[in-house]
Coordinates of C-alpha atoms in Angstrom, one line a residue:
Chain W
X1 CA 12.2 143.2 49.0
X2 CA 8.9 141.9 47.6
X3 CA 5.8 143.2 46.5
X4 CA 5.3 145.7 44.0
X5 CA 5.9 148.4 46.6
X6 CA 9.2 146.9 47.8
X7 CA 10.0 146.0 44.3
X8 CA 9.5 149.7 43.2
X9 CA 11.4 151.1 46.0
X10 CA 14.2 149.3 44.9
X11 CA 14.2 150.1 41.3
X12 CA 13.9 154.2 42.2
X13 CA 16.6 153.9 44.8
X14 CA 19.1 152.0 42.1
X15 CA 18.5 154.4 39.2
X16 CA 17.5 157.6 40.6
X17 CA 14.3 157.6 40.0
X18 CA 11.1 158.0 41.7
X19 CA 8.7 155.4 42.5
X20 CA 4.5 156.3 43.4
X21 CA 1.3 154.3 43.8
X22 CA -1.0 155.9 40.7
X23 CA -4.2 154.4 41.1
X24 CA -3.3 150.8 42.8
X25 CA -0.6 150.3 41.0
X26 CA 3.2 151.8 41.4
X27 CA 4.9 153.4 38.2
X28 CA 8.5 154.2 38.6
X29 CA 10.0 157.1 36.9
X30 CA 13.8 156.5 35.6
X31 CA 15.9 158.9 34.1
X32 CA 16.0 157.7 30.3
X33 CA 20.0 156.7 30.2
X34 CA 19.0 153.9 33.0
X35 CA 16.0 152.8 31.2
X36 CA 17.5 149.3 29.7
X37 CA 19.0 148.5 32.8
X38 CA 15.3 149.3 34.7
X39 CA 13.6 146.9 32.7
X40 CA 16.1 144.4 33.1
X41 CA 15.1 144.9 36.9
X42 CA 11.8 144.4 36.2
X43 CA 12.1 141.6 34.2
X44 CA 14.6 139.7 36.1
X45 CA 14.4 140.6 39.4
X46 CA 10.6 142.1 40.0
X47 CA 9.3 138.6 38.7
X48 CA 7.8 140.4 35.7
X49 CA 8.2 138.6 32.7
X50 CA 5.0 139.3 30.8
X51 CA 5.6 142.3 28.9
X52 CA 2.0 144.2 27.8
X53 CA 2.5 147.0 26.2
X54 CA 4.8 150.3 25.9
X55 CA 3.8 154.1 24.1
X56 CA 4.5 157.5 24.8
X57 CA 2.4 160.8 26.1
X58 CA 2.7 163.7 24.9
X59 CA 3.0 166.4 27.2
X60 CA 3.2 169.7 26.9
X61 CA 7.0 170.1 27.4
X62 CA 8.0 166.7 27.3
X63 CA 7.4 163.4 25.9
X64 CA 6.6 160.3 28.3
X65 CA 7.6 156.6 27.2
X66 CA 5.5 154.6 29.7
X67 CA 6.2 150.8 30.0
X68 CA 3.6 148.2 31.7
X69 CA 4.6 145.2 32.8
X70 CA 3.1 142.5 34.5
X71 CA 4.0 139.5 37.1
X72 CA 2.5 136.7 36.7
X73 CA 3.9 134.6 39.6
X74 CA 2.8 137.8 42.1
X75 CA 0.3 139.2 40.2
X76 CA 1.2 142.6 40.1
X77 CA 1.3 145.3 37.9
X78 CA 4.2 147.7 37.6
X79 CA 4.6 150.6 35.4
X80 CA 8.1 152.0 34.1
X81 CA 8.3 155.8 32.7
X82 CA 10.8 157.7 31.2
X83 CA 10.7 161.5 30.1
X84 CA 12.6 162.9 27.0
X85 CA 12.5 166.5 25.6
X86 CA 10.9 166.7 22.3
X87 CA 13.5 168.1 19.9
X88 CA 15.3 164.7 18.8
X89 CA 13.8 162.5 21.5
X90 CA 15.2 159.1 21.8
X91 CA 14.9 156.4 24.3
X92 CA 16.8 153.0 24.4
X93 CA 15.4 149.9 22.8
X94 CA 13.4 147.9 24.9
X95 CA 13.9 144.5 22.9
X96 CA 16.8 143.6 23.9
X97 CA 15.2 143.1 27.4
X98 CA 11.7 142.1 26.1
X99 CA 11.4 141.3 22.5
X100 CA 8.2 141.8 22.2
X101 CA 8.5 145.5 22.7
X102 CA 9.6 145.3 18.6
X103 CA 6.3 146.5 17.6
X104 CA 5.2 148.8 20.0
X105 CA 8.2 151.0 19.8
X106 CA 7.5 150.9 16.2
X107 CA 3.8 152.3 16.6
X108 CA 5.5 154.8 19.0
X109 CA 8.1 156.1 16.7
X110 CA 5.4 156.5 13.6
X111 CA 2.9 158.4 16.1
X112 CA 5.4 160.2 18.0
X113 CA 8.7 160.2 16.5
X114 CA 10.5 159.0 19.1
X115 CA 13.5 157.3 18.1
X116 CA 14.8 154.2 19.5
X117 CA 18.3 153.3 19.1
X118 CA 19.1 149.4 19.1
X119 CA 15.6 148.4 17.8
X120 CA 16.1 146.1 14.8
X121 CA 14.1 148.2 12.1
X122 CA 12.0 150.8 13.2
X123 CA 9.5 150.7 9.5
X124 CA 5.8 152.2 10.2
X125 CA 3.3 149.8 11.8
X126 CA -0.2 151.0 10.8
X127 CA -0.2 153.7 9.2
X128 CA -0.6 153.6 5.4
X129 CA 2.1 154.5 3.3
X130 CA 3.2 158.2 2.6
X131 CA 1.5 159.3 5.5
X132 CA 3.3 163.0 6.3
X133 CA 3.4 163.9 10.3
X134 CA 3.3 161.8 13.9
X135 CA -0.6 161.8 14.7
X136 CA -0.6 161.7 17.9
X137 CA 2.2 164.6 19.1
X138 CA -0.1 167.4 20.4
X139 CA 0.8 169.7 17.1
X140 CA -1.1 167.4 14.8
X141 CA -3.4 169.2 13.3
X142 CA -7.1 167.3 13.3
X143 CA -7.9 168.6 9.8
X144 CA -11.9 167.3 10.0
X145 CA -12.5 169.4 13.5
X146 CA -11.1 172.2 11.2
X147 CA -12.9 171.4 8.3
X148 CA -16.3 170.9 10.3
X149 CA -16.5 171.6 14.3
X150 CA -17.9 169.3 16.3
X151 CA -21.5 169.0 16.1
X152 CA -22.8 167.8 19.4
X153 CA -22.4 169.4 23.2
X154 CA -19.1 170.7 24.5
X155 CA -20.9 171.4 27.6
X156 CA -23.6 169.6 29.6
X157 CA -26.9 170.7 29.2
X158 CA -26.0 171.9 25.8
X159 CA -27.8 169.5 23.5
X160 CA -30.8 169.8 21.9
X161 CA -30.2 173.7 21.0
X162 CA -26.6 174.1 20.7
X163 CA -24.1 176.3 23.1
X164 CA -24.2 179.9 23.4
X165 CA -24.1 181.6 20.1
X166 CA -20.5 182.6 19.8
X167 CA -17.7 183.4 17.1
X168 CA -17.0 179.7 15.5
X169 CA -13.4 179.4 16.8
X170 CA -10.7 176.7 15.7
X171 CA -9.6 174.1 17.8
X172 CA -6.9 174.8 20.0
X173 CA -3.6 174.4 18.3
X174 CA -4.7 175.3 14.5
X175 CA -2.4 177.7 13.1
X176 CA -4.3 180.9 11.8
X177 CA -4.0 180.2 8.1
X178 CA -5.0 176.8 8.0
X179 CA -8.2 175.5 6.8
X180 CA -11.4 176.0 4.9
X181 CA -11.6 179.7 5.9
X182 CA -7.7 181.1 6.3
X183 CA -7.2 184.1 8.3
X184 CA -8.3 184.0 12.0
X185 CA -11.8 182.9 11.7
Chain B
X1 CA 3.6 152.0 -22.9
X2 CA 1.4 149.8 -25.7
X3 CA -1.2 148.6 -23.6
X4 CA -4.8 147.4 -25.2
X5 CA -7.5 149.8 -25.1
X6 CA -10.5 147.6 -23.0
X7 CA -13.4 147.1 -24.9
X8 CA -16.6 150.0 -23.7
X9 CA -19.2 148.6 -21.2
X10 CA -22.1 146.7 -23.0
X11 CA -24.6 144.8 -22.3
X12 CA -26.1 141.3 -23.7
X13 CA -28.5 142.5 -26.8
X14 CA -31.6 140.2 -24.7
X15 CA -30.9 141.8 -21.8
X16 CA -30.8 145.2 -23.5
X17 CA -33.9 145.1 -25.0
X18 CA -36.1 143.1 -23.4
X19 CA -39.8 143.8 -23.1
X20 CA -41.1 144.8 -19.9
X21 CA -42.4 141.4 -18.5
X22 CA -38.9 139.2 -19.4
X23 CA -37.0 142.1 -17.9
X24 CA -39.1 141.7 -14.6
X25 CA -38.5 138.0 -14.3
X26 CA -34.7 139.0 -15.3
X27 CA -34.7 141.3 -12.4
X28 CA -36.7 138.2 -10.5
X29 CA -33.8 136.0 -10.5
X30 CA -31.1 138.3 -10.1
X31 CA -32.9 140.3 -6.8
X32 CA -33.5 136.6 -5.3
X33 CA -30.1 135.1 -5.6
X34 CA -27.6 137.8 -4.3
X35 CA -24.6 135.7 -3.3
X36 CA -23.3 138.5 -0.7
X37 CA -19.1 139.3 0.2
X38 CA -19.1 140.3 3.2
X39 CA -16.6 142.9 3.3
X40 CA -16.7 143.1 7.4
X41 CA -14.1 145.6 9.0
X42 CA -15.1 145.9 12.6
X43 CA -18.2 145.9 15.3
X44 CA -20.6 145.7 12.4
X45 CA -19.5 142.4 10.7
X46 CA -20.7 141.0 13.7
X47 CA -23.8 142.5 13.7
X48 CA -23.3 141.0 9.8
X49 CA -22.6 137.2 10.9
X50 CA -25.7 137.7 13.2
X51 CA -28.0 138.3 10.6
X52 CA -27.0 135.6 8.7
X53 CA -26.9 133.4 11.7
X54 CA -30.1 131.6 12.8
X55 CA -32.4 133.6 14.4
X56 CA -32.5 136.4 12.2
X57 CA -31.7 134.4 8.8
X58 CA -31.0 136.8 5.5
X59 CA -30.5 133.4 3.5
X60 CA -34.6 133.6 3.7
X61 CA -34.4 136.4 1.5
X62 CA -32.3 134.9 -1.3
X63 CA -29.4 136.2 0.0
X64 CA -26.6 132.9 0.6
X65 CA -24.4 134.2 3.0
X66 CA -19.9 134.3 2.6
X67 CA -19.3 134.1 -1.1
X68 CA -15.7 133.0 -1.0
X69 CA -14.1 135.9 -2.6
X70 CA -15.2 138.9 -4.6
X71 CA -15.4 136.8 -8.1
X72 CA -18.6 135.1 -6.7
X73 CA -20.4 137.8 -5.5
X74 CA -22.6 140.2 -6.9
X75 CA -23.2 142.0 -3.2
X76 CA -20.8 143.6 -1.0
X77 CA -21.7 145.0 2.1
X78 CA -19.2 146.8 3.8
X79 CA -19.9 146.8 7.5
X80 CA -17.1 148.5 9.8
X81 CA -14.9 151.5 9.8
X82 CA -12.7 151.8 6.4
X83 CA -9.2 153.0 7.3
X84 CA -7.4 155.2 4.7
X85 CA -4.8 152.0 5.0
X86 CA -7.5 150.0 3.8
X87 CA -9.5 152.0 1.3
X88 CA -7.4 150.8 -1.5
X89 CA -8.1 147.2 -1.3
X90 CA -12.2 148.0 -0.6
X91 CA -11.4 149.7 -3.6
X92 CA -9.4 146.8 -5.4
X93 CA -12.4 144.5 -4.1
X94 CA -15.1 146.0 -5.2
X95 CA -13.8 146.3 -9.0
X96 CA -12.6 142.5 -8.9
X97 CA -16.6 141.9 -8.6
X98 CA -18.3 140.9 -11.8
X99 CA -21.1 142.9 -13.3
X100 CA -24.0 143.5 -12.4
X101 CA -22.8 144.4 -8.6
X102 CA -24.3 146.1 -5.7
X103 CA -22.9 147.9 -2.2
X104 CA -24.6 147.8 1.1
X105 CA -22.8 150.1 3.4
X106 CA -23.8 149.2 6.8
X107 CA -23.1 150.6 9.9
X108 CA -22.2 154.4 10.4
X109 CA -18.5 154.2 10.1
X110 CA -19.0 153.4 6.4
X111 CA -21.5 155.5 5.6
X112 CA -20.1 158.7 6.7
X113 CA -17.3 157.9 9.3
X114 CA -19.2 157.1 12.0
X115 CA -18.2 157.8 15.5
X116 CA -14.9 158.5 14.2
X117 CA -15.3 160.8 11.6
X118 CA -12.9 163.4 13.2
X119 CA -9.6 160.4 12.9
X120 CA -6.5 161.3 11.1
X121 CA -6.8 157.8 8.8
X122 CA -10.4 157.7 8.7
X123 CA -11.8 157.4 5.4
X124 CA -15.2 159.2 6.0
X125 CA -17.5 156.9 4.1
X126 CA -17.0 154.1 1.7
X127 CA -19.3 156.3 -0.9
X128 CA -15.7 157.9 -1.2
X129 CA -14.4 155.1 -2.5
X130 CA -17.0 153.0 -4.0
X131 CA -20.4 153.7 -5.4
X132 CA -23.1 152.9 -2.8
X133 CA -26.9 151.2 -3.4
X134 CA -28.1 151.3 0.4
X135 CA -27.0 152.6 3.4
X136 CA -28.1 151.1 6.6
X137 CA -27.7 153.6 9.5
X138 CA -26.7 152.7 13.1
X139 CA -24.2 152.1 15.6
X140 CA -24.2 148.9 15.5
X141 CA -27.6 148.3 13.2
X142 CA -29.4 145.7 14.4
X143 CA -29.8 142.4 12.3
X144 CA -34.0 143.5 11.1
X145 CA -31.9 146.8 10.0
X146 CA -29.5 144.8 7.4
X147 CA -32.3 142.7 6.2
X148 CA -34.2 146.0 5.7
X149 CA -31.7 147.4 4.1
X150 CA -31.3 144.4 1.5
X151 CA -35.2 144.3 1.0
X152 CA -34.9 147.9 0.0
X153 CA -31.8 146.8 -1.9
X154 CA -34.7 144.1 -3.6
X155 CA -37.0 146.5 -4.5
X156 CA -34.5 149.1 -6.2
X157 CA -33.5 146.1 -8.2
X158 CA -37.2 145.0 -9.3
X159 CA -37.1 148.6 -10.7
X160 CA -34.3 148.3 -12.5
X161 CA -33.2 148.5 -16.3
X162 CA -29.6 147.3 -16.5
X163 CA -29.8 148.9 -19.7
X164 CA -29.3 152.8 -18.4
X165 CA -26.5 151.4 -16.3
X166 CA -24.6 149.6 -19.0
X167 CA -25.4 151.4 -22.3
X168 CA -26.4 154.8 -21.7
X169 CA -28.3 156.4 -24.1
X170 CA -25.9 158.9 -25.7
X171 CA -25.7 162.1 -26.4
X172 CA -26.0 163.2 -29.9
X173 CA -22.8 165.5 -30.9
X174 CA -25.1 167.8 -31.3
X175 CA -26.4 168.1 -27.9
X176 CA -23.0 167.9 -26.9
X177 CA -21.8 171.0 -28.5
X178 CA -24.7 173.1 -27.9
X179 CA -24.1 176.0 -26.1
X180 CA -25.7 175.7 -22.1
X181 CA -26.6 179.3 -22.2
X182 CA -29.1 180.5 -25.3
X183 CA -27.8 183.5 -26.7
X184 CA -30.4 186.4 -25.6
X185 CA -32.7 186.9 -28.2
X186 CA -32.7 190.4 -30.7
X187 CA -34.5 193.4 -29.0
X188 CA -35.6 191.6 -25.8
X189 CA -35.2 193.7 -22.7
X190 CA -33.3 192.3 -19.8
Chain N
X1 CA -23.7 95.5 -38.4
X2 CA -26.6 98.0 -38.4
X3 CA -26.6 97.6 -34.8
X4 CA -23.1 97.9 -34.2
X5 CA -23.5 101.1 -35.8
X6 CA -26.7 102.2 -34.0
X7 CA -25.4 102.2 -30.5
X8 CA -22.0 103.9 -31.4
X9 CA -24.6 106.4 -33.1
X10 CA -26.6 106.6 -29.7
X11 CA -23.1 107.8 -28.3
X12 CA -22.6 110.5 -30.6
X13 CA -26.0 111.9 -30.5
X14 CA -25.6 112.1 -26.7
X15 CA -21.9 113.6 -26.8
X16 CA -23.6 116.6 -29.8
X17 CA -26.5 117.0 -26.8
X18 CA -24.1 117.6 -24.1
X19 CA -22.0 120.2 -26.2
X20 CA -25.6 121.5 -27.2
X21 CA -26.3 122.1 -23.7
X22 CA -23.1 123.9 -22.6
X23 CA -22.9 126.3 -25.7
X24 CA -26.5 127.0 -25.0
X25 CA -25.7 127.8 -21.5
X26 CA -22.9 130.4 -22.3
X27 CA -24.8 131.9 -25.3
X28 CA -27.4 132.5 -23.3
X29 CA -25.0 133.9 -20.2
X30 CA -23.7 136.2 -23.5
X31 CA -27.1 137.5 -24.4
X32 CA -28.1 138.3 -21.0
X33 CA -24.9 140.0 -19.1
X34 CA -23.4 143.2 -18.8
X35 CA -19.5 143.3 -19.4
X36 CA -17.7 146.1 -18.3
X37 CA -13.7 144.9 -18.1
X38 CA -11.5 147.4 -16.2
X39 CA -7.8 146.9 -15.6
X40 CA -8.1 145.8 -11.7
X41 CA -11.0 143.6 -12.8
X42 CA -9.1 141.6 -14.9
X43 CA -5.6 141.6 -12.0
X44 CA -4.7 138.6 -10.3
X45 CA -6.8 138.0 -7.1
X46 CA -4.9 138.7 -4.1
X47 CA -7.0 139.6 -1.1
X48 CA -7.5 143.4 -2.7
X49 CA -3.6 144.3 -2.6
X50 CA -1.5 144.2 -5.9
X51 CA -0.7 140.2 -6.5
X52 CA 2.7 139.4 -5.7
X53 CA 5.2 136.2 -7.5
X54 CA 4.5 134.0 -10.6
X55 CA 1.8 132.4 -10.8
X56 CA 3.6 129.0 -11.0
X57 CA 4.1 126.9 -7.8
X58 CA 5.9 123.9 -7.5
X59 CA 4.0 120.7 -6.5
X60 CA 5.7 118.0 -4.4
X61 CA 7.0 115.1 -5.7
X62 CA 5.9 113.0 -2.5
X63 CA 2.3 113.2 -3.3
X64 CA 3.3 110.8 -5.9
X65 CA 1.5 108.1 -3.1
X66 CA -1.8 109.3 -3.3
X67 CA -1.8 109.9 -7.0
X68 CA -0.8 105.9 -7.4
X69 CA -3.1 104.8 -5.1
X70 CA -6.2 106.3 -6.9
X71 CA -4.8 104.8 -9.9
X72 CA -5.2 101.4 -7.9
X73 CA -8.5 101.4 -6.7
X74 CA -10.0 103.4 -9.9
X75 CA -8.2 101.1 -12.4
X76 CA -9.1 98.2 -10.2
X77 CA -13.1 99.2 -10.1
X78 CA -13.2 100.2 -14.1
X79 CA -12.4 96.9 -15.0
X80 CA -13.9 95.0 -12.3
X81 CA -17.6 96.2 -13.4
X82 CA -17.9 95.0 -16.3
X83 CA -15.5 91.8 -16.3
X84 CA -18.4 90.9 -13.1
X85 CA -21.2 91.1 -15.2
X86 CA -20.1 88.9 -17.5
X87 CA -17.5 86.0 -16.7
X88 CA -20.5 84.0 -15.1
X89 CA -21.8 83.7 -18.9
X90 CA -21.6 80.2 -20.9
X91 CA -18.0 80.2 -22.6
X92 CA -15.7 82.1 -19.9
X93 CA -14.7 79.9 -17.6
X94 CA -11.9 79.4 -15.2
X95 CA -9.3 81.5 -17.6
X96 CA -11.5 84.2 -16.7
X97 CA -11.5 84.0 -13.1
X98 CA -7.3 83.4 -13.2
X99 CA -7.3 86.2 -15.5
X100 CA -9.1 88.4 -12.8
X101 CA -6.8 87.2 -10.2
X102 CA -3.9 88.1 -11.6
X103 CA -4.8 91.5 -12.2
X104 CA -5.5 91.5 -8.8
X105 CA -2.3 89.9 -7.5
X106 CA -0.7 92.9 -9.6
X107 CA -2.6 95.8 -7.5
X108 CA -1.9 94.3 -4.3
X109 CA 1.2 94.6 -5.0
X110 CA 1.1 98.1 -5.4
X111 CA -1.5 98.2 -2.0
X112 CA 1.3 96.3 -0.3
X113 CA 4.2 99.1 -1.6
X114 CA 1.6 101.8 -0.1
X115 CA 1.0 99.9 3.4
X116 CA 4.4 99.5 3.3
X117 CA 5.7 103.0 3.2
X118 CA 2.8 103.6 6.1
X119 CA 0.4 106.3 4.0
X120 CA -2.5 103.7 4.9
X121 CA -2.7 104.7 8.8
X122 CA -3.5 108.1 10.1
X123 CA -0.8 110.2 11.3

């Protein structure tokens, strides 16, 4: 077992996951109760001690906690993910396996609300204070496309004169009664 | 809570009512010597340091570059975006300057939002937050854009009279209760 | 004793001059300046968030070294300069000089303390 390929394998085979090359570089998806135990993996046994960053994506049904990690010895990337619903999602700390994760899973939890059990204090990172909502969860609305739509090309070959006349319609997402002009428009 | 009513906003009395040719050697001196704060945020404080920098020099102009803090400026240019986390302390800033004080808003991110008008912590503008003399457009400007912008900001002082900024002339209570609209007259039609 | 009293007269005429100066300066500053006090104007500087603690700090009692040190070598050059100028004249003459040296004896003493404790090498 060696090489991020090999390394990968292993990891999916031990926790039930699923390992698969995305774009020269393998990301390994482990069900969320085996996610401490599959960075401990990586850390200990994959060689890869240089933790760079970890965040969540929101898809539609489910969020994504993605976790890159790097080997320095080797030189290879590897990239651990993990999939919780979104009504009360939680995933297990990463710091007790790298510590540096502290402040990352604190971003994540103020943009996604994702909670992380274990993590010595999850306070807001960079948002300012008394900030309502999770920015970056799909169902945020983004009040200034509302307010104003966007002014340039949606499609190419449409600047200079604009796309096709057509109703102004909100961005996708925006409840109906939201907005400068409430009620549909 | 017993706190001291601060005294109105006045000016010297030589200041006030100078005679045309002191008050232009007044403004003289004070467009000359800006000692400028940089207030730099992002991409466009180095656009900022490079204008102050060798080649395209704004200490030419008068201007002596990195005041140490805002109570030894009388310039602030803010160059970068301006975060709604961080609006507060441009704010803070700005009135910790002494009087008379100018703002430069350089780049587009702090005159209107820039590229990233549409962000959820965005503060679209630093004329939201703080009143605004010049403002330099670009993405990053280029350094002959800032010192354009502060030879503008010369000439808008040459014109000035700190007078109408510090003691307005004030309404008499008269002109203050009169009504906006004048009653229509007797017999007029429409 | 017209003399004795014109030179400390020189002295005082220079002193009201330099106060003259100053006031003048500020006076003018007065005349000329807009003042327009608000309430975060007159706050605490603190890098534009509200300031945070006293104001007092406590100072270190181990910088005493560099405090006695200046004392040495000021003291030492304020009464060096003009005890030089004079003890070659007719009428002071080796009391002087001993004089002098044991002043100096006394601040190498102190030098010695400082060398001593080590402050006199870099770190």
């Amino acid at each position: 077992m060696s090489g991020p390929a090999g390394y990968a394998a292993e990891l999916a085979g031990r926790t039930g996951g699923a390992a698969e090359d995305t774009f020269g570089q393998w990301t390994v998806d482990v069900p969320v109760e085996r996610w401490a135990e599959a960075l401990e993996f990586a850390r200990d046994e994959a060689g890869c001690a240089f933790f760079d960053w970890l965040t969540a994506v929101d898809e539609e049904d489910a969020f994504a906690v993605v976790a890159h990690v790097w080997s320095v010895p080797e030189r290879f990337h590897l990239l651990l993910r993990t999939r919780v619903p979104r009504e009360a999602p939680a995933v297990p700390t990463a710091t007790g396996v790298y510590r540096g994760a502290a402040w990352h899973e604190r971003e994540t939890h103020e943009m996604f609300g994702i909670d992380f059990p274990g993590h010595p204090g999850l306070a807001p990172l960079l948002l300012p204070d008394g900030f309502e909502g999770h920015p970056l969860r799909k169902e945020f609305v983004l009040a200034a496309r509302v307010a104003k739509a966007w002014p340039g090309a949606k499609e190419p070959g449409e600047s200079g004169h604009g796309g096709p006349r057509r109703r102004r319609m909100k961005p996708p997402g925006v409840p109906d009664d939201w907005g400068p002009n409430p009620g549909g428009r | 809570m017993g706190v001291t009513p601060l005294p109105e906003p006045r000016l010297g009395p030589v200041a006030r009512f100078a005679p045309k040719p002191v008050r232009y050697v007044l403004n003289w001196g004070r467009r000359y010597s800006l000692w400028v704060f940089n207030f730099g945020l992002a991409c466009c404080a180095i656009e900022f340091i490079a204008t102050s920098m060798a080649r395209h020099d704004f200490i030419r102009l008068g201007v002596i570059p990195f005041a140490p803090g805002p109570r030894q400026a009388d310039l602030m240019v803010v160059s970068g975006t301006v975060s709604d986390k961080m609006a507060p302390a441009v704010r803070r800033l700005y009135e910790q300057m002494p009087e008379p004080k100018y703002v430069i808003s350089f780049g587009a991110c702090s005159n209107c939002g820039g590229p990233y008008w549409d962000s959820y912590c965005v503060t679209k503008g630093v004329d939201q937050i703080v009143p605004v003399d010049v403002y330099v457009p670009g993405c990053p400007p280029r350094p002959e854009a800032l010192l354009h912008g502060i030879v503008r900001l010369q000439e808008k002082i040459a014109a000035e009279a700190l007078g109408e900024r510090y003691a307005p002339p004030r309404p008499s209570a008269r002109e203050l209760t009169a009504p906006l609209v004048p009653a229509p007259g007797r017999g007029a039609s429409g | 004793m017209d003399d004795y009293f014109g030179s400390y007269a020189i002295v005082a005429v220079l002193a009201l001059i330099g106060v003259l100066l100053v006031a003048g300066a500020f006076a003018a500053s007065r005349a000329l300046r807009p003042a327009a006090p608000t309430r975060e104007k007159l706050l605490t500087y603190e890098s534009g968030v509200d300031p945070v603690g006293a104001g007092w700090a406590q100072s270190y009692v181990r910088y005493y070294v560099f405090a006695f040190l200046y004392v040495v070598f000021a003291v030492d050059a304020v009464f060096l300069f003009p005890w030089a100028t004079i003890f070659a004249a007719p009428g002071y003459g080796m009391t002087t000089l001993v004089e002098m040296g044991v002043f100096i004896a006394v601040l190498a003493v102190g030098l010695a303390y400082a060398w001593k404790k080590g402050v006199l090498t870099w770190a």
